[in-house]
Amino acid sequence: MSRNIPADNIKVKRAYEPPSPQDGERILVDRLWPRGISKDDAKLELWMKEISPSNELRKWYNHDASRQDEFRRRYAEELKAHQDLVEDLRERARKGPVTLVYSAKDETLNNAIVLRDLLLDR
């Protein structure tokens, strides 16, 4: 089996967007549950709190665009302690579509985007 993951097998989506069949396996990658979303409405297969940025890193970053590069570096460093979870996500994405679900308002500056890029070795 190929070790490469097709880029379109890993999607990112806000928790506030409705689930769709194209999402495949929906995995919440935030430390905190999205406000106002019920477990039934979220339609998640898994909640991987441990793979999200630490509270300290999340608060430091605060979705500040000027900190994006440093956030990526620090988050990648944190993920080294969770290689089992990273590899689990990669394996799931090799088998079929996976959607990394997040709750941040910013659709371009968030941990799910960074995680997707790291999973795809970008």
PDB file of C-alpha atoms in Angstrom:
ATOM      1  CA  MET A   1       0.000   0.000   0.000  1.00  0.00           C
ATOM      2  CA  SER A   2       1.235   3.474  -0.837  1.00  0.00           C
ATOM      3  CA  ARG A   3       2.446   5.545   2.087  1.00  0.00           C
ATOM      4  CA  ASN A   4       1.330   8.742   0.362  1.00  0.00           C
ATOM      5  CA  ILE A   5      -1.993  10.291   1.227  1.00  0.00           C
ATOM      6  CA  PRO A   6      -4.035  11.793  -1.608  1.00  0.00           C
ATOM      7  CA  ALA A   7      -4.360  15.504  -0.782  1.00  0.00           C
ATOM      8  CA  ASP A   8      -8.120  15.444  -1.271  1.00  0.00           C
ATOM      9  CA  ASN A   9      -8.432  12.702   1.385  1.00  0.00           C
ATOM     10  CA  ILE A  10      -7.863  15.253   4.156  1.00  0.00           C
ATOM     11  CA  LYS A  11     -10.346  18.088   4.374  1.00  0.00           C
ATOM     12  CA  VAL A  12     -10.851  20.746   7.028  1.00  0.00           C
ATOM     13  CA  LYS A  13     -14.242  22.066   8.054  1.00  0.00           C
ATOM     14  CA  ARG A  14     -15.697  24.284  10.742  1.00  0.00           C
ATOM     15  CA  ALA A  15     -17.857  22.484  13.273  1.00  0.00           C
ATOM     16  CA  TYR A  16     -20.618  24.995  12.472  1.00  0.00           C
ATOM     17  CA  GLU A  17     -20.872  23.869   8.838  1.00  0.00           C
ATOM     18  CA  PRO A  18     -23.341  21.038   8.230  1.00  0.00           C
ATOM     19  CA  PRO A  19     -21.876  17.551   7.846  1.00  0.00           C
ATOM     20  CA  SER A  20     -21.991  16.008   4.383  1.00  0.00           C
ATOM     21  CA  PRO A  21     -21.418  12.496   3.025  1.00  0.00           C
ATOM     22  CA  GLN A  22     -18.246  13.770   1.299  1.00  0.00           C
ATOM     23  CA  ASP A  23     -16.713  14.474   4.720  1.00  0.00           C
ATOM     24  CA  GLY A  24     -15.936  10.820   5.265  1.00  0.00           C
ATOM     25  CA  GLU A  25     -14.691  10.257   8.800  1.00  0.00           C
ATOM     26  CA  ARG A  26     -15.232  13.444  10.837  1.00  0.00           C
ATOM     27  CA  ILE A  27     -12.646  14.014  13.581  1.00  0.00           C
ATOM     28  CA  LEU A  28     -12.721  16.941  15.992  1.00  0.00           C
ATOM     29  CA  VAL A  29      -9.153  18.216  16.462  1.00  0.00           C
ATOM     30  CA  ASP A  30      -9.850  20.945  19.042  1.00  0.00           C
ATOM     31  CA  ARG A  31      -9.181  20.759  22.759  1.00  0.00           C
ATOM     32  CA  LEU A  32     -12.533  22.388  23.563  1.00  0.00           C
ATOM     33  CA  TRP A  33     -15.965  21.258  22.379  1.00  0.00           C
ATOM     34  CA  PRO A  34     -17.524  23.759  19.913  1.00  0.00           C
ATOM     35  CA  ARG A  35     -20.021  26.044  21.624  1.00  0.00           C
ATOM     36  CA  GLY A  36     -23.648  25.466  20.790  1.00  0.00           C
ATOM     37  CA  ILE A  37     -23.081  22.229  18.862  1.00  0.00           C
ATOM     38  CA  SER A  38     -24.696  19.050  20.136  1.00  0.00           C
ATOM     39  CA  LYS A  39     -22.973  15.701  19.782  1.00  0.00           C
ATOM     40  CA  ASP A  40     -25.800  14.576  17.502  1.00  0.00           C
ATOM     41  CA  ASP A  41     -25.410  17.614  15.227  1.00  0.00           C
ATOM     42  CA  ALA A  42     -21.613  17.313  15.099  1.00  0.00           C
ATOM     43  CA  LYS A  43     -21.765  13.808  13.587  1.00  0.00           C
ATOM     44  CA  LEU A  44     -18.227  13.017  14.730  1.00  0.00           C
ATOM     45  CA  GLU A  45     -16.547   9.631  14.638  1.00  0.00           C
ATOM     46  CA  LEU A  46     -13.788  10.738  16.988  1.00  0.00           C
ATOM     47  CA  TRP A  47     -12.629  13.608  19.212  1.00  0.00           C
ATOM     48  CA  MET A  48      -8.826  13.801  19.337  1.00  0.00           C
ATOM     49  CA  LYS A  49      -8.269  16.369  22.092  1.00  0.00           C
ATOM     50  CA  GLU A  50      -4.690  15.211  22.590  1.00  0.00           C
ATOM     51  CA  ILE A  51      -3.666  16.132  19.045  1.00  0.00           C
ATOM     52  CA  SER A  52      -4.773  19.740  19.430  1.00  0.00           C
ATOM     53  CA  PRO A  53      -2.326  22.486  20.446  1.00  0.00           C
ATOM     54  CA  SER A  54      -1.668  22.833  24.163  1.00  0.00           C
ATOM     55  CA  ASN A  55      -3.663  25.454  26.037  1.00  0.00           C
ATOM     56  CA  GLU A  56      -0.493  27.512  26.399  1.00  0.00           C
ATOM     57  CA  LEU A  57       0.241  27.445  22.660  1.00  0.00           C
ATOM     58  CA  ARG A  58      -3.388  28.095  21.732  1.00  0.00           C
ATOM     59  CA  LYS A  59      -3.568  31.152  23.991  1.00  0.00           C
ATOM     60  CA  TRP A  60      -0.174  32.464  22.828  1.00  0.00           C
ATOM     61  CA  TYR A  61      -1.142  32.112  19.155  1.00  0.00           C
ATOM     62  CA  ASN A  62      -4.612  33.670  19.475  1.00  0.00           C
ATOM     63  CA  HIS A  63      -5.041  33.414  15.661  1.00  0.00           C
ATOM     64  CA  ASP A  64      -2.553  36.251  15.164  1.00  0.00           C
ATOM     65  CA  ALA A  65      -1.359  36.129  11.536  1.00  0.00           C
ATOM     66  CA  SER A  66       2.044  37.516  12.510  1.00  0.00           C
ATOM     67  CA  ARG A  67       2.585  34.402  14.668  1.00  0.00           C
ATOM     68  CA  GLN A  68       1.499  31.829  12.071  1.00  0.00           C
ATOM     69  CA  ASP A  69       4.978  30.587  11.129  1.00  0.00           C
ATOM     70  CA  GLU A  70       6.094  30.291  14.733  1.00  0.00           C
ATOM     71  CA  PHE A  71       2.792  28.599  15.639  1.00  0.00           C
ATOM     72  CA  ARG A  72       3.364  26.013  12.891  1.00  0.00           C
ATOM     73  CA  ARG A  73       6.858  25.319  14.213  1.00  0.00           C
ATOM     74  CA  ARG A  74       5.760  25.047  17.857  1.00  0.00           C
ATOM     75  CA  TYR A  75       2.721  22.932  17.044  1.00  0.00           C
ATOM     76  CA  ALA A  76       4.837  20.540  14.957  1.00  0.00           C
ATOM     77  CA  GLU A  77       7.181  20.259  17.934  1.00  0.00           C
ATOM     78  CA  GLU A  78       4.265  19.454  20.268  1.00  0.00           C
ATOM     79  CA  LEU A  79       3.010  16.792  17.872  1.00  0.00           C
ATOM     80  CA  LYS A  80       6.281  14.875  18.235  1.00  0.00           C
ATOM     81  CA  ALA A  81       4.973  13.758  21.632  1.00  0.00           C
ATOM     82  CA  HIS A  82       1.858  12.348  19.923  1.00  0.00           C
ATOM     83  CA  GLN A  83       3.327  10.491  16.942  1.00  0.00           C
ATOM     84  CA  ASP A  84       0.969   7.579  17.583  1.00  0.00           C
ATOM     85  CA  LEU A  85      -2.033   9.877  17.054  1.00  0.00           C
ATOM     86  CA  VAL A  86      -0.452  11.527  14.012  1.00  0.00           C
ATOM     87  CA  GLU A  87       0.184   8.125  12.449  1.00  0.00           C
ATOM     88  CA  ASP A  88      -3.368   7.026  13.302  1.00  0.00           C
ATOM     89  CA  LEU A  89      -4.730  10.055  11.420  1.00  0.00           C
ATOM     90  CA  ARG A  90      -2.434   9.367   8.460  1.00  0.00           C
ATOM     91  CA  GLU A  91      -3.571   5.748   8.319  1.00  0.00           C
ATOM     92  CA  ARG A  92      -7.226   6.786   8.410  1.00  0.00           C
ATOM     93  CA  ALA A  93      -6.585   9.270   5.561  1.00  0.00           C
ATOM     94  CA  ARG A  94      -4.834   6.604   3.485  1.00  0.00           C
ATOM     95  CA  LYS A  95      -7.963   4.445   3.727  1.00  0.00           C
ATOM     96  CA  GLY A  96     -10.458   7.149   2.754  1.00  0.00           C
ATOM     97  CA  PRO A  97     -11.652  10.699   3.252  1.00  0.00           C
ATOM     98  CA  VAL A  98     -11.104  12.317   6.643  1.00  0.00           C
ATOM     99  CA  THR A  99     -12.370  15.731   7.699  1.00  0.00           C
ATOM    100  CA  LEU A 100     -10.517  17.556  10.458  1.00  0.00           C
ATOM    101  CA  VAL A 101     -13.226  19.476  12.293  1.00  0.00           C
ATOM    102  CA  TYR A 102     -12.396  22.691  14.174  1.00  0.00           C
ATOM    103  CA  SER A 103     -14.341  25.547  15.734  1.00  0.00           C
ATOM    104  CA  ALA A 104     -12.113  28.603  15.169  1.00  0.00           C
ATOM    105  CA  LYS A 105     -13.756  31.510  13.340  1.00  0.00           C
ATOM    106  CA  ASP A 106     -10.764  32.011  11.072  1.00  0.00           C
ATOM    107  CA  GLU A 107     -10.852  29.512   8.229  1.00  0.00           C
ATOM    108  CA  THR A 108      -7.233  30.101   7.194  1.00  0.00           C
ATOM    109  CA  LEU A 109      -5.416  30.527  10.522  1.00  0.00           C
ATOM    110  CA  ASN A 110      -6.234  27.508  12.667  1.00  0.00           C
ATOM    111  CA  ASN A 111      -4.713  24.311  13.967  1.00  0.00           C
ATOM    112  CA  ALA A 112      -6.679  22.057  11.589  1.00  0.00           C
ATOM    113  CA  ILE A 113      -5.026  23.691   8.551  1.00  0.00           C
ATOM    114  CA  VAL A 114      -1.586  23.274  10.116  1.00  0.00           C
ATOM    115  CA  LEU A 115      -2.331  19.675  11.093  1.00  0.00           C
ATOM    116  CA  ARG A 116      -3.556  18.856   7.577  1.00  0.00           C
ATOM    117  CA  ASP A 117      -0.373  20.280   6.079  1.00  0.00           C
ATOM    118  CA  LEU A 118       1.779  18.319   8.525  1.00  0.00           C
ATOM    119  CA  LEU A 119      -0.111  15.107   7.772  1.00  0.00           C
ATOM    120  CA  LEU A 120       0.489  15.692   4.058  1.00  0.00           C
ATOM    121  CA  ASP A 121       4.152  16.556   4.752  1.00  0.00           C
ATOM    122  CA  ARG A 122       3.780  20.040   3.311  1.00  0.00           C
TER     123      ARG A 122
END
